[in-house]
């Protein structure tokens, strides 16, 4: 990752910090780049700083320091120009339930100065893509949960943003509804719009996104292509305490990384599916006797356990 902002990135963030009044350090120096056309996930547990980051990018929250560029435009220097490039889907449903979907979209476009004739054309297009065209003139209060969520996406697309940002669009909604939204988002991305979404569902990031960053307590703990991260998650780490002193050269064990951290300690990373007996047989053959072993705690692993484990799920329901 380059230390200077990338001019050609859809989003380029450098050393972004946010301390709220009262002293909470929500972002502790975040840097990331999202390429044009990407489908990017910002994954992290509750309180990680995801909404703060989205808030700053969409000018709803003031940064403490750092730099944000949208398609090369500095957010701080040219706020209005940068704002025209993005569409935001907040977590909470915030349209008027007593308006009809078609009117919600056309009025929203009007707020952004889009002429009415153009707005009506776009509204039909967006409602069709969101599979809501047959509900265009239904009171939106009566739409199902999934339809309401898709309406939020359709509305954000009315300004034809180059970057669509969604903050936990599916938190607390059931799997059927989520899949329906994923379909809409995939179509929008395939048509050329860059998408960034925050989520605490690993499954969601996995089904949708090509690249991701994992954020925890205001720090990016991991970022890169989704498939690279998934391959890392398939690795298990162990530490072996050895009787006596280790030989000068260690026997190679295919598919693993074996390192001596001192004279009588070994550090092993191996695929989760691999048989530990093979490791012991090789070590035994080299005259290395393992006295005890423990699992290496993997920060990333812990993070995912927290995010996808039973506690995370119950927290979600409470906040939904
Ligand atoms: N307006 C605010 N004032 C003070 N602290 C805040 C405010 N908004 C968020 N925080 C705190 O900042 C941290 C990050 O919150 P947030 O960005 O909402 O995380 P996430 O969206 O990942 O759950 C949390 O500790 C949260 O309590
Ligand atoms: Mg949030």
Coordinates of C-alpha atoms and ligand atoms in Angstrom, one line a residue:
X1 CA 0.0 0.0 0.0
X2 CA 1.4 3.4 -1.0
X3 CA 1.9 6.1 1.6
X4 CA 0.6 8.8 -0.6
X5 CA -3.0 9.1 -1.7
X6 CA -3.8 7.3 -4.9
X7 CA -5.2 9.8 -7.4
X8 CA -7.0 7.2 -9.4
X9 CA -8.7 5.4 -6.5
X10 CA -12.4 5.6 -6.0
X11 CA -11.7 6.2 -2.3
X12 CA -8.3 7.0 -0.8
X13 CA -8.0 7.5 3.0
X14 CA -4.8 8.4 4.7
X15 CA -4.0 8.4 8.4
X16 CA -7.6 9.2 9.3
X17 CA -8.3 9.9 12.9
X18 CA -11.4 10.7 14.9
X19 CA -11.7 11.5 18.5
X20 CA -15.2 12.3 19.6
X21 CA -16.0 15.0 22.2
X22 CA -15.6 13.1 25.4
X23 CA -12.5 11.4 24.3
X24 CA -13.5 8.2 22.5
X25 CA -10.8 7.5 19.9
X26 CA -13.0 5.9 17.3
X27 CA -10.4 6.0 14.5
X28 CA -6.7 5.7 15.3
X29 CA -5.0 6.4 12.0
X30 CA -6.7 4.5 9.1
X31 CA -5.4 4.2 5.6
X32 CA -7.0 2.4 2.7
X33 CA -7.6 2.5 -1.0
X34 CA -10.6 1.3 -3.0
X35 CA -10.2 0.8 -6.7
X36 CA -12.9 2.1 -9.2
X37 CA -15.3 -0.7 -9.9
X38 CA -14.5 -2.6 -6.8
X39 CA -17.0 -4.2 -4.4
X40 CA -15.3 -3.6 -1.1
X41 CA -16.3 -4.7 2.4
X42 CA -15.4 -3.0 5.6
X43 CA -15.8 -5.8 8.1
X44 CA -15.7 -5.4 11.9
X45 CA -17.5 -6.0 15.2
X46 CA -19.8 -3.5 16.9
X47 CA -18.0 -0.4 18.0
X48 CA -15.0 -0.9 15.6
X49 CA -15.4 2.5 14.0
X50 CA -17.2 1.5 10.7
X51 CA -20.0 4.1 11.0
X52 CA -17.5 6.7 12.0
X53 CA -15.5 6.1 8.9
X54 CA -18.6 6.1 6.6
X55 CA -19.8 9.2 8.4
X56 CA -16.6 11.1 7.6
X57 CA -16.5 9.9 4.0
X58 CA -20.1 11.1 3.5
X59 CA -19.5 14.4 5.4
X60 CA -21.8 13.7 8.2
X61 CA -19.0 13.5 10.8
X62 CA -16.0 15.8 11.1
X63 CA -12.6 14.2 11.0
X64 CA -10.0 15.0 13.6
X65 CA -7.2 14.7 11.2
X66 CA -6.1 12.8 8.0
X67 CA -7.1 12.9 4.4
X68 CA -10.0 11.5 2.3
X69 CA -10.2 11.6 -1.5
X70 CA -13.0 10.5 -3.7
X71 CA -11.9 9.9 -7.3
X72 CA -9.0 12.2 -6.7
X73 CA -11.1 15.0 -5.2
X74 CA -10.1 16.1 -1.7
X75 CA -13.1 15.9 0.5
X76 CA -12.0 18.7 2.7
X77 CA -11.1 21.1 0.0
X78 CA -14.0 20.4 -2.4
X79 CA -16.8 19.0 -0.2
X80 CA -19.7 19.6 -2.6
X81 CA -17.9 18.2 -5.6
X82 CA -16.9 15.1 -3.7
X83 CA -20.4 14.7 -2.3
X84 CA -21.9 14.6 -5.8
X85 CA -19.9 11.4 -6.4
X86 CA -21.4 9.3 -3.7
X87 CA -24.7 7.8 -2.7
X88 CA -25.3 6.7 0.9
X89 CA -27.6 4.0 2.3
X90 CA -27.8 4.4 6.0
X91 CA -28.6 1.5 8.3
X92 CA -32.0 2.9 9.5
X93 CA -35.0 3.1 7.1
X94 CA -35.5 6.9 6.8
X95 CA -38.0 7.5 4.1
X96 CA -41.6 8.7 4.7
X97 CA -43.7 5.6 5.1
X98 CA -46.7 7.5 3.9
X99 CA -45.2 8.3 0.5
X100 CA -45.2 6.0 -2.5
X101 CA -41.9 4.6 -3.8
X102 CA -42.1 6.4 -7.1
X103 CA -42.7 9.8 -5.3
X104 CA -39.9 9.1 -2.8
X105 CA -37.4 8.6 -5.6
X106 CA -38.6 11.6 -7.7
X107 CA -38.7 13.9 -4.7
X108 CA -35.2 12.8 -3.6
X109 CA -33.9 13.5 -7.1
X110 CA -35.5 16.9 -7.0
X111 CA -33.6 17.7 -3.8
X112 CA -30.4 17.1 -5.8
X113 CA -31.5 19.4 -8.6
X114 CA -32.4 16.7 -11.1
X115 CA -35.2 17.9 -13.5
X116 CA -38.5 16.1 -13.0
X117 CA -38.7 14.6 -16.5
X118 CA -35.2 13.0 -16.0
X119 CA -36.1 11.9 -12.5
X120 CA -39.2 10.0 -13.6
X121 CA -37.1 8.1 -16.1
X122 CA -34.6 7.2 -13.5
X123 CA -37.2 6.3 -10.9
X124 CA -38.7 3.7 -13.2
X125 CA -35.2 2.3 -14.0
X126 CA -34.2 2.1 -10.4
X127 CA -37.5 0.6 -9.2
X128 CA -37.3 -2.0 -11.9
X129 CA -33.7 -2.9 -10.9
X130 CA -34.8 -3.2 -7.3
X131 CA -37.8 -5.3 -8.3
X132 CA -40.2 -2.8 -7.0
X133 CA -41.8 -1.5 -10.2
X134 CA -45.1 -3.2 -9.4
X135 CA -45.1 -1.4 -6.0
X136 CA -44.3 2.0 -7.5
X137 CA -47.6 3.6 -6.4
X138 CA -48.2 1.5 -3.3
X139 CA -48.0 3.2 0.1
X140 CA -44.5 2.4 1.2
X141 CA -45.6 1.6 4.7
X142 CA -47.2 -1.6 3.3
X143 CA -43.9 -2.9 1.7
X144 CA -42.2 -5.9 3.2
X145 CA -39.0 -5.5 5.1
X146 CA -36.9 -6.6 2.1
X147 CA -38.7 -4.2 -0.2
X148 CA -38.1 -1.3 2.1
X149 CA -34.4 -2.1 2.2
X150 CA -34.3 -2.3 -1.6
X151 CA -36.1 1.0 -1.8
X152 CA -33.3 2.6 0.2
X153 CA -30.8 1.4 -2.4
X154 CA -33.0 2.6 -5.3
X155 CA -33.2 6.0 -3.7
X156 CA -29.5 6.3 -3.3
X157 CA -29.0 5.4 -6.9
X158 CA -31.2 8.2 -8.2
X159 CA -28.2 10.6 -8.3
X160 CA -26.2 8.1 -10.3
X161 CA -23.4 8.0 -7.8
X162 CA -20.0 6.6 -8.9
X163 CA -19.5 5.3 -5.4
X164 CA -22.4 3.7 -3.4
X165 CA -21.8 3.4 0.3
X166 CA -23.9 1.2 2.5
X167 CA -23.6 1.1 6.3
X168 CA -24.7 -2.3 7.6
X169 CA -27.5 -2.5 5.1
X170 CA -28.5 -6.0 6.3
X171 CA -28.0 -5.9 10.0
X172 CA -30.8 -7.7 11.8
X173 CA -32.7 -8.6 8.6
X174 CA -33.3 -12.3 7.8
X175 CA -31.4 -14.3 5.2
X176 CA -34.0 -14.2 2.5
X177 CA -34.1 -10.5 2.6
X178 CA -30.3 -10.3 2.6
X179 CA -30.0 -12.5 -0.5
X180 CA -32.5 -10.2 -2.3
X181 CA -30.5 -7.2 -1.5
X182 CA -27.2 -8.9 -2.5
X183 CA -28.7 -9.6 -5.9
X184 CA -29.6 -5.9 -6.4
X185 CA -26.2 -4.8 -5.2
X186 CA -24.4 -7.2 -7.6
X187 CA -26.3 -5.8 -10.5
X188 CA -25.5 -2.2 -9.5
X189 CA -21.8 -3.2 -9.2
X190 CA -21.8 -5.1 -12.5
X191 CA -23.2 -1.9 -14.2
X192 CA -20.0 -0.1 -13.1
X193 CA -20.8 1.5 -9.7
X194 CA -18.1 1.1 -7.1
X195 CA -19.6 -0.2 -3.8
X196 CA -18.4 -0.1 -0.3
X197 CA -20.4 -1.7 2.5
X198 CA -19.8 -2.2 6.1
X199 CA -21.0 -5.4 7.7
X200 CA -20.3 -7.7 10.6
X201 CA -21.4 -10.8 8.7
X202 CA -18.3 -12.6 7.2
X203 CA -20.7 -14.5 5.0
X204 CA -21.9 -11.3 3.4
X205 CA -18.5 -10.0 2.7
X206 CA -17.6 -13.4 1.3
X207 CA -20.6 -13.6 -1.1
X208 CA -20.3 -10.0 -2.4
X209 CA -16.9 -8.5 -2.1
X210 CA -13.6 -8.8 -3.9
X211 CA -11.5 -6.8 -1.4
X212 CA -11.9 -6.0 2.2
X213 CA -10.5 -4.4 5.2
X214 CA -11.1 -5.7 8.7
X215 CA -11.4 -2.9 11.3
X216 CA -11.2 -3.4 15.1
X217 CA -11.2 -0.7 17.8
X218 CA -10.3 2.0 15.3
X219 CA -7.5 0.2 13.6
X220 CA -7.3 -1.8 10.3
X221 CA -6.1 -5.2 11.3
X222 CA -6.1 -6.8 7.9
X223 CA -6.8 -5.7 4.3
X224 CA -6.5 -7.3 0.9
X225 CA -8.3 -9.6 -1.5
X226 CA -11.1 -11.6 0.0
X227 CA -9.7 -14.9 -1.3
X228 CA -6.3 -14.2 0.4
X229 CA -8.0 -13.6 3.7
X230 CA -10.1 -16.7 3.4
X231 CA -7.0 -18.8 2.8
X232 CA -5.4 -17.3 5.9
X233 CA -8.4 -18.3 7.9
X234 CA -7.8 -21.9 6.9
X235 CA -4.4 -21.9 8.7
X236 CA -4.0 -23.2 12.2
X237 CA -1.0 -22.3 14.4
X238 CA 0.8 -24.2 17.1
X239 CA 3.7 -23.7 19.5
X240 CA 5.7 -26.7 20.5
X241 CA 8.0 -26.8 23.6
X242 CA 10.9 -29.1 22.8
X243 CA 12.8 -31.4 25.2
X244 CA 16.5 -30.5 25.0
X245 CA 18.0 -28.4 22.2
X246 CA 16.8 -28.2 18.6
X247 CA 19.0 -29.3 15.8
X248 CA 20.6 -26.6 13.6
X249 CA 18.4 -27.4 10.6
X250 CA 14.7 -28.3 10.9
X251 CA 13.1 -31.1 8.8
X252 CA 10.9 -29.7 6.1
X253 CA 7.2 -30.6 6.5
X254 CA 5.3 -30.1 3.2
X255 CA 2.5 -27.5 3.3
X256 CA 3.6 -26.0 6.6
X257 CA 5.7 -23.2 7.9
X258 CA 8.0 -24.4 10.7
X259 CA 10.3 -21.9 12.5
X260 CA 12.4 -22.1 15.7
X261 CA 11.7 -19.1 17.8
X262 CA 14.4 -20.1 20.3
X263 CA 16.6 -23.2 21.1
X264 CA 13.6 -25.2 22.5
X265 CA 10.5 -23.6 20.9
X266 CA 8.9 -24.3 17.5
X267 CA 6.3 -22.3 15.8
X268 CA 4.1 -24.1 13.3
X269 CA 1.5 -22.9 10.8
X270 CA -0.4 -25.6 8.9
X271 CA -3.6 -26.0 6.9
X272 CA -6.5 -26.8 9.2
X273 CA -7.3 -29.9 7.3
X274 CA -3.9 -31.4 7.8
X275 CA -3.1 -34.3 10.1
X276 CA -1.0 -33.4 13.2
X277 CA 0.3 -37.0 13.3
X278 CA 2.3 -36.3 10.2
X279 CA 4.0 -33.4 11.9
X280 CA 4.8 -35.5 15.0
X281 CA 6.2 -38.4 12.9
X282 CA 8.5 -36.0 11.0
X283 CA 9.7 -34.3 14.2
X284 CA 10.2 -37.7 15.9
X285 CA 12.2 -38.9 12.9
X286 CA 14.5 -35.9 13.3
X287 CA 15.0 -36.7 16.9
X288 CA 12.9 -33.8 18.1
X289 CA 10.8 -34.6 21.1
X290 CA 7.8 -32.4 21.8
X291 CA 7.2 -31.9 25.6
X292 CA 4.0 -29.9 25.3
X293 CA 2.1 -27.9 22.7
X294 CA -0.5 -25.1 22.6
X295 CA -2.6 -23.3 20.0
X296 CA -1.2 -20.0 18.8
X297 CA -3.8 -17.4 19.4
X298 CA -4.6 -15.8 16.1
X299 CA -5.8 -12.2 16.3
X300 CA -7.7 -12.5 13.1
X301 CA -9.3 -15.8 14.2
X302 CA -10.4 -14.3 17.5
X303 CA -11.9 -11.4 15.7
X304 CA -14.0 -13.7 13.5
X305 CA -15.0 -15.9 16.4
X306 CA -16.3 -12.8 18.1
X307 CA -18.0 -11.5 15.0
X308 CA -19.7 -14.7 13.9
X309 CA -20.0 -16.5 17.3
X310 CA -23.2 -16.7 19.4
X311 CA -22.5 -13.5 21.4
X312 CA -22.2 -11.5 18.2
X313 CA -25.5 -12.9 17.0
X314 CA -27.4 -12.0 20.1
X315 CA -25.9 -8.5 20.2
X316 CA -27.2 -8.0 16.6
X317 CA -30.7 -9.0 17.5
X318 CA -30.7 -6.6 20.4
X319 CA -29.7 -3.7 18.3
X320 CA -31.8 -4.6 15.3
Ligands
LIG1 N1 -21.4 10.6 18.3 C1 -20.5 9.9 19.1 N2 -20.0 10.4 20.2 C2 -19.2 9.8 21.0 N3 -18.7 8.5 20.7 C3 -19.2 7.9 19.6 C4 -20.1 8.6 18.7 N4 -20.4 7.7 17.7 C5 -19.7 6.6 17.9 N5 -19.0 6.7 19.1 C6 -18.0 5.7 19.6 O1 -17.0 5.5 18.7 C7 -16.7 4.1 18.6 C8 -16.9 3.6 17.2 O2 -18.3 3.6 16.9 P1 -18.9 3.3 15.5 O3 -18.1 4.1 14.4 O4 -20.4 3.6 15.5 O5 -18.6 1.8 15.3 P2 -19.3 0.6 14.4 O6 -20.1 1.3 13.3 O7 -18.2 -0.2 13.8 O8 -20.2 -0.2 15.3 C9 -17.5 3.4 19.6 O9 -16.8 3.3 20.8 C10 -18.7 4.3 19.8 O10 -19.2 4.2 21.1
LIG2 MG1 -22.1 1.2 12.8

